[in-house]
Amino acid sequence: MLRNGLEPWHLLVVAIMVILLFGSKKLPEAARGLGKSMRILKSEAKAMKEESNLAESVPVEPTAVHTSTESPATTGTEPPATAH
């Protein structure tokens, strides 16, 4: 296999240690949990990718910018305030 890497017997030792540590009854439950987490991660990554593609394909319209130097109260759009 790999030079100075993992040999098949190394993987066998790791598998035996995992079984001894977690027990054979908890391994299927742990595998189900891992599978569920991977599906959630995959679906979230797909949703983010679709959202990114959608954002790139939709043109963004510029918003109206108020360029007048007058404040909105002095533009005549609102009645002047009366003094009491």
Backbone as XML, in Angstrom:
<?xml version="1.0"?>
<chain id="A" units="angstrom">
  <residue number="1" name="MET">
    <atom name="N" x="0.839" y="-1.188" z="0.000"/>
    <atom name="CA" x="0.000" y="0.000" z="0.000"/>
    <atom name="C" x="0.882" y="1.249" z="0.000"/>
  </residue>
  <residue number="2" name="LEU">
    <atom name="N" x="0.701" y="2.074" z="0.975"/>
    <atom name="CA" x="1.466" y="3.309" z="1.064"/>
    <atom name="C" x="2.805" y="3.055" z="1.749"/>
  </residue>
  <residue number="3" name="ARG">
    <atom name="N" x="3.815" y="3.724" z="1.296"/>
    <atom name="CA" x="5.116" y="3.594" z="1.925"/>
    <atom name="C" x="5.043" y="4.259" z="3.297"/>
  </residue>
  <residue number="4" name="ASN">
    <atom name="N" x="5.419" y="3.529" z="4.332"/>
    <atom name="CA" x="5.398" y="4.004" z="5.711"/>
    <atom name="C" x="4.012" y="4.483" z="6.133"/>
  </residue>
  <residue number="5" name="GLY">
    <atom name="N" x="2.983" y="3.967" z="5.506"/>
    <atom name="CA" x="1.616" y="4.373" z="5.807"/>
    <atom name="C" x="0.852" y="3.245" z="6.475"/>
  </residue>
  <residue number="6" name="LEU">
    <atom name="N" x="-0.450" y="3.307" z="6.318"/>
    <atom name="CA" x="-1.304" y="2.294" z="6.927"/>
    <atom name="C" x="-1.285" y="1.011" z="6.111"/>
  </residue>
  <residue number="7" name="GLU">
    <atom name="N" x="-1.061" y="-0.064" z="6.773"/>
    <atom name="CA" x="-1.135" y="-1.386" z="6.166"/>
    <atom name="C" x="-2.498" y="-1.974" z="6.522"/>
  </residue>
  <residue number="8" name="PRO">
    <atom name="N" x="-2.947" y="-2.995" z="5.827"/>
    <atom name="CA" x="-4.258" y="-3.588" z="6.133"/>
    <atom name="C" x="-4.385" y="-4.051" z="7.585"/>
  </residue>
  <residue number="9" name="TRP">
    <atom name="N" x="-3.323" y="-4.551" z="8.168"/>
    <atom name="CA" x="-3.426" y="-5.023" z="9.545"/>
    <atom name="C" x="-3.581" y="-3.859" z="10.517"/>
  </residue>
  <residue number="10" name="HIS">
    <atom name="N" x="-3.093" y="-2.652" z="10.150"/>
    <atom name="CA" x="-3.306" y="-1.481" z="10.986"/>
    <atom name="C" x="-4.805" y="-1.162" z="11.071"/>
  </residue>
  <residue number="11" name="LEU">
    <atom name="N" x="-5.471" y="-1.224" z="9.922"/>
    <atom name="CA" x="-6.911" y="-0.962" z="9.892"/>
    <atom name="C" x="-7.678" y="-1.991" z="10.705"/>
  </residue>
  <residue number="12" name="LEU">
    <atom name="N" x="-7.228" y="-3.248" z="10.676"/>
    <atom name="CA" x="-7.864" y="-4.300" z="11.464"/>
    <atom name="C" x="-7.717" y="-4.010" z="12.955"/>
  </residue>
  <residue number="13" name="VAL">
    <atom name="N" x="-6.551" y="-3.574" z="13.376"/>
    <atom name="CA" x="-6.326" y="-3.244" z="14.783"/>
    <atom name="C" x="-7.207" y="-2.059" z="15.191"/>
  </residue>
  <residue number="14" name="VAL">
    <atom name="N" x="-7.314" y="-1.064" z="14.344"/>
    <atom name="CA" x="-8.165" y="0.087" z="14.646"/>
    <atom name="C" x="-9.619" y="-0.349" z="14.762"/>
  </residue>
  <residue number="15" name="ALA">
    <atom name="N" x="-10.099" y="-1.192" z="13.861"/>
    <atom name="CA" x="-11.481" y="-1.673" z="13.908"/>
    <atom name="C" x="-11.742" y="-2.448" z="15.199"/>
  </residue>
  <residue number="16" name="ILE">
    <atom name="N" x="-10.813" y="-3.283" z="15.611"/>
    <atom name="CA" x="-10.974" y="-4.050" z="16.861"/>
    <atom name="C" x="-11.012" y="-3.112" z="18.056"/>
  </residue>
  <residue number="17" name="MET">
    <atom name="N" x="-10.168" y="-2.097" z="18.053"/>
    <atom name="CA" x="-10.158" y="-1.133" z="19.164"/>
    <atom name="C" x="-11.477" y="-0.359" z="19.233"/>
  </residue>
  <residue number="18" name="VAL">
    <atom name="N" x="-12.028" y="0.014" z="18.086"/>
    <atom name="CA" x="-13.310" y="0.733" z="18.068"/>
    <atom name="C" x="-14.407" y="-0.158" z="18.635"/>
  </residue>
  <residue number="19" name="ILE">
    <atom name="N" x="-14.427" y="-1.407" z="18.253"/>
    <atom name="CA" x="-15.440" y="-2.339" z="18.769"/>
    <atom name="C" x="-15.285" y="-2.509" z="20.274"/>
  </residue>
  <residue number="20" name="LEU">
    <atom name="N" x="-14.053" y="-2.616" z="20.743"/>
    <atom name="CA" x="-13.836" y="-2.767" z="22.184"/>
    <atom name="C" x="-14.225" y="-1.507" z="22.956"/>
  </residue>
  <residue number="21" name="LEU">
    <atom name="N" x="-13.934" y="-0.340" z="22.401"/>
    <atom name="CA" x="-14.242" y="0.903" z="23.098"/>
    <atom name="C" x="-15.736" y="1.204" z="23.144"/>
  </residue>
  <residue number="22" name="PHE">
    <atom name="N" x="-16.411" y="1.068" z="22.029"/>
    <atom name="CA" x="-17.804" y="1.461" z="21.953"/>
    <atom name="C" x="-18.787" y="0.312" z="22.160"/>
  </residue>
  <residue number="23" name="GLY">
    <atom name="N" x="-18.339" y="-0.888" z="21.996"/>
    <atom name="CA" x="-19.222" y="-2.034" z="22.140"/>
    <atom name="C" x="-19.992" y="-2.283" z="20.856"/>
  </residue>
  <residue number="24" name="SER">
    <atom name="N" x="-20.300" y="-3.527" z="20.622"/>
    <atom name="CA" x="-20.957" y="-3.894" z="19.367"/>
    <atom name="C" x="-22.411" y="-3.426" z="19.329"/>
  </residue>
  <residue number="25" name="LYS">
    <atom name="N" x="-23.030" y="-3.163" z="20.482"/>
    <atom name="CA" x="-24.425" y="-2.728" z="20.494"/>
    <atom name="C" x="-24.558" y="-1.256" z="20.129"/>
  </residue>
  <residue number="26" name="LYS">
    <atom name="N" x="-23.572" y="-0.441" z="20.449"/>
    <atom name="CA" x="-23.669" y="0.994" z="20.177"/>
    <atom name="C" x="-23.162" y="1.369" z="18.787"/>
  </residue>
  <residue number="27" name="LEU">
    <atom name="N" x="-22.452" y="0.492" z="18.121"/>
    <atom name="CA" x="-21.907" y="0.823" z="16.807"/>
    <atom name="C" x="-22.989" y="1.085" z="15.758"/>
  </residue>
  <residue number="28" name="PRO">
    <atom name="N" x="-24.050" y="0.273" z="15.647"/>
    <atom name="CA" x="-25.086" y="0.592" z="14.649"/>
    <atom name="C" x="-25.758" y="1.936" z="14.932"/>
  </residue>
  <residue number="29" name="GLU">
    <atom name="N" x="-25.981" y="2.233" z="16.201"/>
    <atom name="CA" x="-26.589" y="3.523" z="16.566"/>
    <atom name="C" x="-25.663" y="4.674" z="16.185"/>
  </residue>
  <residue number="30" name="ALA">
    <atom name="N" x="-24.380" y="4.514" z="16.434"/>
    <atom name="CA" x="-23.405" y="5.555" z="16.081"/>
    <atom name="C" x="-23.322" y="5.715" z="14.566"/>
  </residue>
  <residue number="31" name="ALA">
    <atom name="N" x="-23.386" y="4.618" z="13.832"/>
    <atom name="CA" x="-23.339" y="4.686" z="12.367"/>
    <atom name="C" x="-24.577" y="5.392" z="11.818"/>
  </residue>
  <residue number="32" name="ARG">
    <atom name="N" x="-25.749" y="5.123" z="12.397"/>
    <atom name="CA" x="-26.971" y="5.814" z="11.971"/>
    <atom name="C" x="-26.863" y="7.314" z="12.234"/>
  </residue>
  <residue number="33" name="GLY">
    <atom name="N" x="-26.371" y="7.669" z="13.409"/>
    <atom name="CA" x="-26.201" y="9.078" z="13.749"/>
    <atom name="C" x="-25.234" y="9.771" z="12.810"/>
  </residue>
  <residue number="34" name="LEU">
    <atom name="N" x="-24.143" y="9.104" z="12.476"/>
    <atom name="CA" x="-23.162" y="9.658" z="11.552"/>
    <atom name="C" x="-23.760" y="9.820" z="10.159"/>
  </residue>
  <residue number="35" name="GLY">
    <atom name="N" x="-24.522" y="8.836" z="9.726"/>
    <atom name="CA" x="-25.167" y="8.913" z="8.410"/>
    <atom name="C" x="-26.170" y="10.055" z="8.345"/>
  </residue>
  <residue number="36" name="LYS">
    <atom name="N" x="-26.940" y="10.220" z="9.404"/>
    <atom name="CA" x="-27.923" y="11.304" z="9.452"/>
    <atom name="C" x="-27.220" y="12.656" z="9.421"/>
  </residue>
  <residue number="37" name="SER">
    <atom name="N" x="-26.149" y="12.790" z="10.173"/>
    <atom name="CA" x="-25.387" y="14.041" z="10.181"/>
    <atom name="C" x="-24.804" y="14.343" z="8.807"/>
  </residue>
  <residue number="38" name="MET">
    <atom name="N" x="-24.309" y="13.327" z="8.122"/>
    <atom name="CA" x="-23.739" y="13.521" z="6.796"/>
    <atom name="C" x="-24.814" y="13.942" z="5.796"/>
  </residue>
  <residue number="39" name="ARG">
    <atom name="N" x="-26.016" y="13.370" z="5.890"/>
    <atom name="CA" x="-27.105" y="13.767" z="4.993"/>
    <atom name="C" x="-27.503" y="15.220" z="5.228"/>
  </residue>
  <residue number="40" name="ILE">
    <atom name="N" x="-27.575" y="15.625" z="6.493"/>
    <atom name="CA" x="-27.919" y="17.012" z="6.815"/>
    <atom name="C" x="-26.851" y="17.955" z="6.276"/>
  </residue>
  <residue number="41" name="LEU">
    <atom name="N" x="-25.602" y="17.621" z="6.491"/>
    <atom name="CA" x="-24.503" y="18.451" z="5.999"/>
    <atom name="C" x="-24.549" y="18.569" z="4.477"/>
  </residue>
  <residue number="42" name="LYS">
    <atom name="N" x="-24.798" y="17.452" z="3.807"/>
    <atom name="CA" x="-24.853" y="17.449" z="2.351"/>
    <atom name="C" x="-26.003" y="18.302" z="1.837"/>
  </residue>
  <residue number="43" name="SER">
    <atom name="N" x="-27.173" y="18.196" z="2.473"/>
    <atom name="CA" x="-28.324" y="18.974" z="2.022"/>
    <atom name="C" x="-28.109" y="20.470" z="2.276"/>
  </residue>
  <residue number="44" name="GLU">
    <atom name="N" x="-27.486" y="20.820" z="3.399"/>
    <atom name="CA" x="-27.204" y="22.230" z="3.681"/>
    <atom name="C" x="-26.186" y="22.790" z="2.691"/>
  </residue>
  <residue number="45" name="ALA">
    <atom name="N" x="-25.175" y="22.016" z="2.359"/>
    <atom name="CA" x="-24.176" y="22.473" z="1.392"/>
    <atom name="C" x="-24.819" y="22.660" z="0.017"/>
  </residue>
  <residue number="46" name="LYS">
    <atom name="N" x="-25.717" y="21.761" z="-0.361"/>
    <atom name="CA" x="-26.419" y="21.875" z="-1.643"/>
    <atom name="C" x="-27.303" y="23.113" z="-1.656"/>
  </residue>
  <residue number="47" name="ALA">
    <atom name="N" x="-28.004" y="23.377" z="-0.552"/>
    <atom name="CA" x="-28.865" y="24.555" z="-0.463"/>
    <atom name="C" x="-28.044" y="25.837" z="-0.559"/>
  </residue>
  <residue number="48" name="MET">
    <atom name="N" x="-26.897" y="25.871" z="0.099"/>
    <atom name="CA" x="-26.039" y="27.057" z="0.035"/>
    <atom name="C" x="-25.524" y="27.277" z="-1.389"/>
  </residue>
  <residue number="49" name="LYS">
    <atom name="N" x="-25.188" y="26.192" z="-2.086"/>
    <atom name="CA" x="-24.692" y="26.296" z="-3.450"/>
    <atom name="C" x="-25.788" y="26.809" z="-4.375"/>
  </residue>
  <residue number="50" name="GLU">
    <atom name="N" x="-27.019" y="26.288" z="-4.219"/>
    <atom name="CA" x="-28.143" y="26.745" z="-5.038"/>
    <atom name="C" x="-28.455" y="28.212" z="-4.747"/>
  </residue>
  <residue number="51" name="GLU">
    <atom name="N" x="-28.391" y="28.598" z="-3.479"/>
    <atom name="CA" x="-28.642" y="29.987" z="-3.106"/>
    <atom name="C" x="-27.595" y="30.902" z="-3.715"/>
  </residue>
  <residue number="52" name="SER">
    <atom name="N" x="-26.358" y="30.461" z="-3.719"/>
    <atom name="CA" x="-25.277" y="31.250" z="-4.303"/>
    <atom name="C" x="-25.476" y="31.387" z="-5.806"/>
  </residue>
  <residue number="53" name="ASN">
    <atom name="N" x="-25.849" y="30.297" z="-6.476"/>
    <atom name="CA" x="-26.078" y="30.350" z="-7.920"/>
    <atom name="C" x="-27.263" y="31.242" z="-8.248"/>
  </residue>
  <residue number="54" name="LEU">
    <atom name="N" x="-28.304" y="31.193" z="-7.432"/>
    <atom name="CA" x="-29.476" y="32.023" z="-7.643"/>
    <atom name="C" x="-29.130" y="33.493" z="-7.467"/>
  </residue>
  <residue number="55" name="ALA">
    <atom name="N" x="-28.330" y="33.810" z="-6.463"/>
    <atom name="CA" x="-27.942" y="35.193" z="-6.210"/>
    <atom name="C" x="-27.091" y="35.746" z="-7.352"/>
  </residue>
  <residue number="56" name="GLU">
    <atom name="N" x="-26.285" y="34.902" z="-7.976"/>
    <atom name="CA" x="-25.440" y="35.344" z="-9.084"/>
    <atom name="C" x="-26.255" y="35.545" z="-10.356"/>
  </residue>
  <residue number="57" name="SER">
    <atom name="N" x="-27.335" y="34.771" z="-10.542"/>
    <atom name="CA" x="-28.094" y="34.844" z="-11.778"/>
    <atom name="C" x="-29.142" y="35.947" z="-11.766"/>
  </residue>
  <residue number="58" name="VAL">
    <atom name="N" x="-29.567" y="36.415" z="-10.600"/>
    <atom name="CA" x="-30.580" y="37.464" z="-10.507"/>
    <atom name="C" x="-29.880" y="38.819" z="-10.531"/>
  </residue>
  <residue number="59" name="PRO">
    <atom name="N" x="-30.220" y="39.680" z="-11.507"/>
    <atom name="CA" x="-29.582" y="40.997" z="-11.522"/>
    <atom name="C" x="-30.092" y="41.845" z="-10.362"/>
  </residue>
  <residue number="60" name="VAL">
    <atom name="N" x="-29.190" y="42.591" z="-9.787"/>
    <atom name="CA" x="-29.529" y="43.434" z="-8.654"/>
    <atom name="C" x="-29.841" y="44.824" z="-9.177"/>
  </residue>
  <residue number="61" name="GLU">
    <atom name="N" x="-31.038" y="45.321" z="-8.851"/>
    <atom name="CA" x="-31.419" y="46.658" z="-9.279"/>
    <atom name="C" x="-30.874" y="47.670" z="-8.282"/>
  </residue>
  <residue number="62" name="PRO">
    <atom name="N" x="-30.338" y="48.771" z="-8.789"/>
    <atom name="CA" x="-29.826" y="49.779" z="-7.849"/>
    <atom name="C" x="-30.975" y="50.400" z="-7.068"/>
  </residue>
  <residue number="63" name="THR">
    <atom name="N" x="-30.730" y="50.688" z="-5.836"/>
    <atom name="CA" x="-31.748" y="51.303" z="-5.003"/>
    <atom name="C" x="-31.698" y="52.810" z="-5.181"/>
  </residue>
  <residue number="64" name="ALA">
    <atom name="N" x="-32.833" y="53.469" z="-4.934"/>
    <atom name="CA" x="-32.896" y="54.919" z="-5.058"/>
    <atom name="C" x="-32.079" y="55.556" z="-3.952"/>
  </residue>
  <residue number="65" name="VAL">
    <atom name="N" x="-31.233" y="56.483" z="-4.326"/>
    <atom name="CA" x="-30.384" y="57.166" z="-3.365"/>
    <atom name="C" x="-30.821" y="58.619" z="-3.327"/>
  </residue>
  <residue number="66" name="HIS">
    <atom name="N" x="-31.049" y="59.140" z="-2.147"/>
    <atom name="CA" x="-31.460" y="60.526" z="-1.973"/>
    <atom name="C" x="-30.221" y="61.399" z="-2.097"/>
  </residue>
  <residue number="67" name="THR">
    <atom name="N" x="-30.117" y="62.120" z="-3.233"/>
    <atom name="CA" x="-28.912" y="62.904" z="-3.485"/>
    <atom name="C" x="-29.095" y="64.377" z="-3.178"/>
  </residue>
  <residue number="68" name="SER">
    <atom name="N" x="-30.280" y="64.776" z="-2.800"/>
    <atom name="CA" x="-30.531" y="66.178" z="-2.512"/>
    <atom name="C" x="-29.802" y="66.588" z="-1.242"/>
  </residue>
  <residue number="69" name="THR">
    <atom name="N" x="-29.366" y="67.838" z="-1.197"/>
    <atom name="CA" x="-28.679" y="68.329" z="-0.008"/>
    <atom name="C" x="-29.664" y="68.810" z="1.040"/>
  </residue>
  <residue number="70" name="GLU">
    <atom name="N" x="-30.938" y="68.949" z="0.633"/>
    <atom name="CA" x="-31.953" y="69.378" z="1.588"/>
    <atom name="C" x="-32.446" y="68.185" z="2.388"/>
  </residue>
  <residue number="71" name="SER">
    <atom name="N" x="-32.850" y="68.439" z="3.616"/>
    <atom name="CA" x="-33.411" y="67.381" z="4.427"/>
    <atom name="C" x="-34.829" y="67.114" z="3.958"/>
  </residue>
  <residue number="72" name="PRO">
    <atom name="N" x="-35.384" y="65.930" z="4.193"/>
    <atom name="CA" x="-36.744" y="65.621" z="3.749"/>
    <atom name="C" x="-37.785" y="66.594" z="4.317"/>
  </residue>
  <residue number="73" name="ALA">
    <atom name="N" x="-37.555" y="67.196" z="5.481"/>
    <atom name="CA" x="-38.519" y="68.104" z="6.085"/>
    <atom name="C" x="-38.588" y="69.416" z="5.310"/>
  </residue>
  <residue number="74" name="THR">
    <atom name="N" x="-37.546" y="69.802" z="4.593"/>
    <atom name="CA" x="-37.531" y="71.076" z="3.887"/>
    <atom name="C" x="-37.801" y="70.925" z="2.395"/>
  </residue>
  <residue number="75" name="THR">
    <atom name="N" x="-38.095" y="69.712" z="1.925"/>
    <atom name="CA" x="-38.330" y="69.522" z="0.498"/>
    <atom name="C" x="-39.763" y="69.820" z="0.116"/>
  </residue>
  <residue number="76" name="GLY">
    <atom name="N" x="-40.614" y="70.064" z="1.065"/>
    <atom name="CA" x="-41.987" y="70.375" z="0.749"/>
    <atom name="C" x="-42.886" y="69.160" z="0.713"/>
  </residue>
  <residue number="77" name="THR">
    <atom name="N" x="-42.368" y="68.015" z="1.041"/>
    <atom name="CA" x="-43.189" y="66.815" z="1.026"/>
    <atom name="C" x="-44.009" y="66.685" z="2.289"/>
  </residue>
  <residue number="78" name="GLU">
    <atom name="N" x="-43.614" y="67.346" z="3.323"/>
    <atom name="CA" x="-44.356" y="67.312" z="4.583"/>
    <atom name="C" x="-44.763" y="68.734" z="4.956"/>
  </residue>
  <residue number="79" name="PRO">
    <atom name="N" x="-45.906" y="68.892" z="5.599"/>
    <atom name="CA" x="-46.304" y="70.245" z="5.992"/>
    <atom name="C" x="-45.367" y="70.746" z="7.092"/>
  </residue>
  <residue number="80" name="PRO">
    <atom name="N" x="-45.124" y="72.056" z="7.116"/>
    <atom name="CA" x="-44.237" y="72.610" z="8.156"/>
    <atom name="C" x="-44.858" y="72.449" z="9.527"/>
  </residue>
  <residue number="81" name="ALA">
    <atom name="N" x="-44.009" y="72.260" z="10.521"/>
    <atom name="CA" x="-44.478" y="72.115" z="11.889"/>
    <atom name="C" x="-44.927" y="73.460" z="12.416"/>
  </residue>
  <residue number="82" name="THR">
    <atom name="N" x="-45.988" y="73.440" z="13.206"/>
    <atom name="CA" x="-46.472" y="74.680" z="13.786"/>
    <atom name="C" x="-45.937" y="74.829" z="15.187"/>
  </residue>
  <residue number="83" name="ALA">
    <atom name="N" x="-45.634" y="76.062" z="15.571"/>
    <atom name="CA" x="-45.105" y="76.338" z="16.903"/>
    <atom name="C" x="-46.265" y="76.515" z="17.859"/>
  </residue>
  <residue number="84" name="HIS">
    <atom name="N" x="-46.173" y="76.010" z="19.048"/>
    <atom name="CA" x="-47.233" y="76.130" z="20.054"/>
    <atom name="C" x="-46.901" y="77.172" z="21.047"/>
  </residue>
</chain>
